[in-house]
Tab-separated table of C-alpha atoms in Angstrom:
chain	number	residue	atom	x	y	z
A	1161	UNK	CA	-69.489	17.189	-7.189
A	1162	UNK	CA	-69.084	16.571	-10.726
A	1163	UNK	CA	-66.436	19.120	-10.909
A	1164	UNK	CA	-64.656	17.559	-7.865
A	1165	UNK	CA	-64.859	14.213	-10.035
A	1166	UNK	CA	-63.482	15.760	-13.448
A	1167	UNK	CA	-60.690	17.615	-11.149
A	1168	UNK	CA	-59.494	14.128	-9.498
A	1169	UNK	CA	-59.332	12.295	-12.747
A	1170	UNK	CA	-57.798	15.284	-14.506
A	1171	UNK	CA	-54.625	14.621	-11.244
A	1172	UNK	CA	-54.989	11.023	-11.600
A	1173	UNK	CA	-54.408	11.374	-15.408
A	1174	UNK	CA	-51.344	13.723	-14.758
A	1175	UNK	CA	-49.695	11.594	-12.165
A	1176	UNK	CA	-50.009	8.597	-14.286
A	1177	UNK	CA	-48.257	10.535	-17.304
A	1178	UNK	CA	-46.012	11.768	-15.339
A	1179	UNK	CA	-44.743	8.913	-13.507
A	1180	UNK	CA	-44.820	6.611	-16.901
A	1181	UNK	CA	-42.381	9.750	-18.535
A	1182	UNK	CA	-40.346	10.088	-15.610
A	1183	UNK	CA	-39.683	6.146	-15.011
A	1184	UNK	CA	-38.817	6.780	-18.729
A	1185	UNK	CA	-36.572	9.348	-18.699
A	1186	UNK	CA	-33.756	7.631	-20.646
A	1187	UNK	CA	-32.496	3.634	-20.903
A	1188	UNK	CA	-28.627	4.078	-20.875
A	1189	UNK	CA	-26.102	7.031	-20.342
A	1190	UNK	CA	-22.568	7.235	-21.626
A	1191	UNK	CA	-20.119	9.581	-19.718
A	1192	UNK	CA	-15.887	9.990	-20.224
A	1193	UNK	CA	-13.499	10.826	-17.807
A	1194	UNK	CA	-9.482	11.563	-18.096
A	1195	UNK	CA	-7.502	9.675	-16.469
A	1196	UNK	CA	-3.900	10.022	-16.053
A	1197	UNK	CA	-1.950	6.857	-15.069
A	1198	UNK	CA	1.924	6.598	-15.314
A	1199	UNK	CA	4.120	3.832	-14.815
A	1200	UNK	CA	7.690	4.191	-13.435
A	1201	UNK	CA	10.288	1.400	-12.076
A	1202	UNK	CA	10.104	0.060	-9.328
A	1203	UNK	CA	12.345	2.491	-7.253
A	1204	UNK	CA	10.123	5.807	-8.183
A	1205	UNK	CA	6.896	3.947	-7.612
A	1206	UNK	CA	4.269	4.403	-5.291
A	1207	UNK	CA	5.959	1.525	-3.045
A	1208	UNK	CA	9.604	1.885	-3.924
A	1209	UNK	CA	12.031	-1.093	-4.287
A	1210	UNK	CA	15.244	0.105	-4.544
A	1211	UNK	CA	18.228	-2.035	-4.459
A	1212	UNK	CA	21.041	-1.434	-1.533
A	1213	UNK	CA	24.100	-2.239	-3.752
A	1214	UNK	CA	24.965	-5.372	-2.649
A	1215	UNK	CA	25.832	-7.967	-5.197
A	1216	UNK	CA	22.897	-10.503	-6.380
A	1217	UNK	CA	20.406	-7.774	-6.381
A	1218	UNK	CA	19.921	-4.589	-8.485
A	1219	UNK	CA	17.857	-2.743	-10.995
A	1220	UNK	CA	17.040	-4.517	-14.338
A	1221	UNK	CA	14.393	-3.223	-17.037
A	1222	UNK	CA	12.841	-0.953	-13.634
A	1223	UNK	CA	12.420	-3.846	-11.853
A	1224	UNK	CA	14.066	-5.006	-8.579
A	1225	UNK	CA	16.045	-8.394	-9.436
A	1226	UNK	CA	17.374	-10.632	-7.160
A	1227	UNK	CA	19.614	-13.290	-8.857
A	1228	UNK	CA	21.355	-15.020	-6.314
A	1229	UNK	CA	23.266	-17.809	-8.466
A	1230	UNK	CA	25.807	-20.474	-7.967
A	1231	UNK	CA	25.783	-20.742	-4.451
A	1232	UNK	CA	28.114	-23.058	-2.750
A	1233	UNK	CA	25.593	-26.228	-1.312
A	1234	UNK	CA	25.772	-26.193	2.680
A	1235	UNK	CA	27.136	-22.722	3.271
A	1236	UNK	CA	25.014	-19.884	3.825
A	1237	UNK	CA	25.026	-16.325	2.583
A	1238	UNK	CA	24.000	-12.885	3.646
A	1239	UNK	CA	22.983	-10.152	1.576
A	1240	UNK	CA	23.060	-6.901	3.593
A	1241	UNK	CA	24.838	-6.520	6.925
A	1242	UNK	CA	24.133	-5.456	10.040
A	1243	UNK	CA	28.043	-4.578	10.746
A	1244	UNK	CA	29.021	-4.929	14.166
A	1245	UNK	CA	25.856	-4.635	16.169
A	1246	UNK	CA	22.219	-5.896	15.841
A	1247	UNK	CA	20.461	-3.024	14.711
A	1248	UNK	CA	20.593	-1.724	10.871
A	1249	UNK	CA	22.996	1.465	11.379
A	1250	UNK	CA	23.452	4.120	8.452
A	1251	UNK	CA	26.517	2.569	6.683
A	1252	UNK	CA	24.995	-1.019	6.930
A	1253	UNK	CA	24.346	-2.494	3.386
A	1254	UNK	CA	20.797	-3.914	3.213
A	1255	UNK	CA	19.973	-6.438	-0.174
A	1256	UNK	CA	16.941	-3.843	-0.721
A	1257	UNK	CA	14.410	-1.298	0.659
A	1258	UNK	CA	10.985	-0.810	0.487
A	1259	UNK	CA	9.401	2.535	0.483
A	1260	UNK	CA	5.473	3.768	1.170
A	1261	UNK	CA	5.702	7.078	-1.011
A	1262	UNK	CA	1.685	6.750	-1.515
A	1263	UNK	CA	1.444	9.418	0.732
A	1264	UNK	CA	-1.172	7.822	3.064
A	1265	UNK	CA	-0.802	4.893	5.117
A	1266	UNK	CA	-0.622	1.501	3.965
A	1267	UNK	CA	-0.740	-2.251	5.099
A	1268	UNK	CA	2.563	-3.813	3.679
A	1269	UNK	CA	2.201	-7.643	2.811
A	1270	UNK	CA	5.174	-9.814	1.967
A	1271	UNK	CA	5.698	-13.659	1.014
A	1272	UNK	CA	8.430	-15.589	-0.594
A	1273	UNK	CA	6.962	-18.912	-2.083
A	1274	UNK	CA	9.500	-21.172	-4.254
A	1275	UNK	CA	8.423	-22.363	-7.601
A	1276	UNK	CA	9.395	-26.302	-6.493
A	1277	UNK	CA	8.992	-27.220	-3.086
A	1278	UNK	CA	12.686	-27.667	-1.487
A	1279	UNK	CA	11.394	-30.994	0.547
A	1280	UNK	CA	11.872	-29.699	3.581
A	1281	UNK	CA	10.565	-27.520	6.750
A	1282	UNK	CA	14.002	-25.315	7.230
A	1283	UNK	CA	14.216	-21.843	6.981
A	1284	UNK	CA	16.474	-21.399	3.786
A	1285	UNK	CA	15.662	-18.027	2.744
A	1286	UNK	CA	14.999	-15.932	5.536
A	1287	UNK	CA	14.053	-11.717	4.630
A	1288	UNK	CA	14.511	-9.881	7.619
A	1289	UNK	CA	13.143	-6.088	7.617
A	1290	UNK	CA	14.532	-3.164	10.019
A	1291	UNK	CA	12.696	0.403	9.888
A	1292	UNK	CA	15.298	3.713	9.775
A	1293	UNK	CA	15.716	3.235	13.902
A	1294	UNK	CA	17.467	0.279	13.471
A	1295	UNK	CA	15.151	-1.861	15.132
A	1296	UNK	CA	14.410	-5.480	13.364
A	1297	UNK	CA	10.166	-4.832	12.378
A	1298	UNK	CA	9.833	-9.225	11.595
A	1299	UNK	CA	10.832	-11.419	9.055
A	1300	UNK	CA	9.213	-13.586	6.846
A	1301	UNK	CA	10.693	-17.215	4.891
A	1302	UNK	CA	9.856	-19.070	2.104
A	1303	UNK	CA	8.498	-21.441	4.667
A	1304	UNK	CA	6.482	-18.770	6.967
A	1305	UNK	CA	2.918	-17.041	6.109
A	1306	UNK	CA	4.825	-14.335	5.177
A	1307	UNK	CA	4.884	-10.299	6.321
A	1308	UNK	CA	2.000	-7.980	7.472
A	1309	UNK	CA	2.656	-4.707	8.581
A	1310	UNK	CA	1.241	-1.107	8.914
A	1311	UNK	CA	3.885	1.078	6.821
A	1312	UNK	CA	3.126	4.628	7.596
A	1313	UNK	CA	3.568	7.328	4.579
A	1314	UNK	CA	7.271	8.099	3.675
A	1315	UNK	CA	8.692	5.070	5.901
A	1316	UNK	CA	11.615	2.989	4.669
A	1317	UNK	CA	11.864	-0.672	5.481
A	1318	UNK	CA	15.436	-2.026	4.661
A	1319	UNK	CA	15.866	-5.664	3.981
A	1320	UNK	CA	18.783	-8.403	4.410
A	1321	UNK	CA	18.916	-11.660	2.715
A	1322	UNK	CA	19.942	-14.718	4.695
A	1323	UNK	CA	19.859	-17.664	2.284
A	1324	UNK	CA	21.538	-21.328	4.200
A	1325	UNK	CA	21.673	-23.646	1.084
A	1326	UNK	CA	20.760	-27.269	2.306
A	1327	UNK	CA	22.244	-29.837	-0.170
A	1328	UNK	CA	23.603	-29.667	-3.790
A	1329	UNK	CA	19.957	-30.799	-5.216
A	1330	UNK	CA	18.121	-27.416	-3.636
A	1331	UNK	CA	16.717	-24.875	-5.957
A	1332	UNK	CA	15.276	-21.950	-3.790
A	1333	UNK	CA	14.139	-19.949	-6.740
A	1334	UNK	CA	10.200	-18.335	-6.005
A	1335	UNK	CA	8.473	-15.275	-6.470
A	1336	UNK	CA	9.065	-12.615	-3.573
A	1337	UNK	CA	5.273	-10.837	-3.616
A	1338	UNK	CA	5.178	-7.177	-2.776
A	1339	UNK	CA	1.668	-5.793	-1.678
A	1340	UNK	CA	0.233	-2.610	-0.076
C-alpha cells in the first residue's frame, strides 16, 4: 500500500510539472512571411477600368477619369452609343468598361453619389451597363442605391454615360465607387 501511495504522488507530482511547463511553453511568438503586392492602373488591375475612347473620359496618372466639363444647361449628353439598335454591338463606343480579371467570381457594386446635392429627385446622371451579348445588365444614378451584380471571372461590363443637365446652377460632380 505504501508503495501504491509513493507511486500516485510520484504521477500526481509529474502531471502537475508537467502541465505548469507545458501551459508555459512560451508567452509570445514572432513569425515573417513574404508577401508580394503590386500595384498597376486601373486598366491592368484586378477589376479593370479601361476607358472606351470617347471624349470626357480617359486614362490619367493610371486612373480612369471622367471629366465631363462645360456642359450646355438643359441639354443632355451621351457618352458611348448604342448606334442604331438597343443592344451594345462591337463597333459601339461605350464611356468605359469594367473587367473581373481576379480570376474567380466576384460581386460587382457600383454608386455614383454627388459631392453637393443637385436639389432635386431627377435622374441626371444615369450609368447604364451592357455585358459582351449586348444585352443592357441595369443601371444605376446618382439618385438610385446604386449597382449589384454577380460578375463572373474574365467578363466585361461596358458602360454609357447619359448625363441631362437640369438648369445653369447644377453641379453633378461625385465620386463614381467601384467595388468587388
Amino acid at each position: 500500500m505504501a508503495r501504491t501511495l509513493k507511486f500516485a504522488v510520484l504521477a500526481a507530482a509529474l502531471m502537475l510539472s508537467a502541465s505548469v511547463v507545458g501551459a508555459s511553453a512560451y508567452s509570445s511568438a514572432t513569425v515573417d512571411r513574404t508577401a508580394n503586392i503590386q500595384v498597376v492602373g486601373d486598366s491592368n488591375g484586378v477589376i479593370g477600368l479601361t476607358p472606351g475612347g470617347v471624349d470626357g473620359v480617359s486614362n490619367t496618372g493610371g486612373k480612369l477619369s471622367i471629366d465631363l466639363t462645360n456642359l450646355n444647361n438643359k441639354a443632355t449628353f451621351d457618352y458611348g452609343s448604342l448606334g442604331s439598335d438597343t443592344t451594345f454591338d462591337t463597333g459601339d463606343s461605350e464611356a468605359f468598361s469594367i473587367t473581373n480579371d481576379a480570376g474567380v467570381q466576384k460581386t460587382l457594386t457600383a454608386d455614383y453619389s454627388l459631392t453637393n446635392d443637385d436639389g432635386n429627385s431627377v435622374n441626371n446622371l444615369v450609368f447604364t451597363v451592357y455585358d459582351d451579348s449586348g444585352a443592357k445588365v441595369d443601371q444605376f444614378t446618382e439618385e438610385s442605391s446604386g449597382l449589384d451584380l454577380t460578375m463572373g471571372s474574365g467578363v466585361t461590363y461596358h458602360v454609357i454615360i447619359s448625363v441631362d443637365t437640369p438648369n445653369s446652377a447644377s453641379d453633378l460632380s461625385g465620386t463614381l465607387s467601384i467595388s468587388a
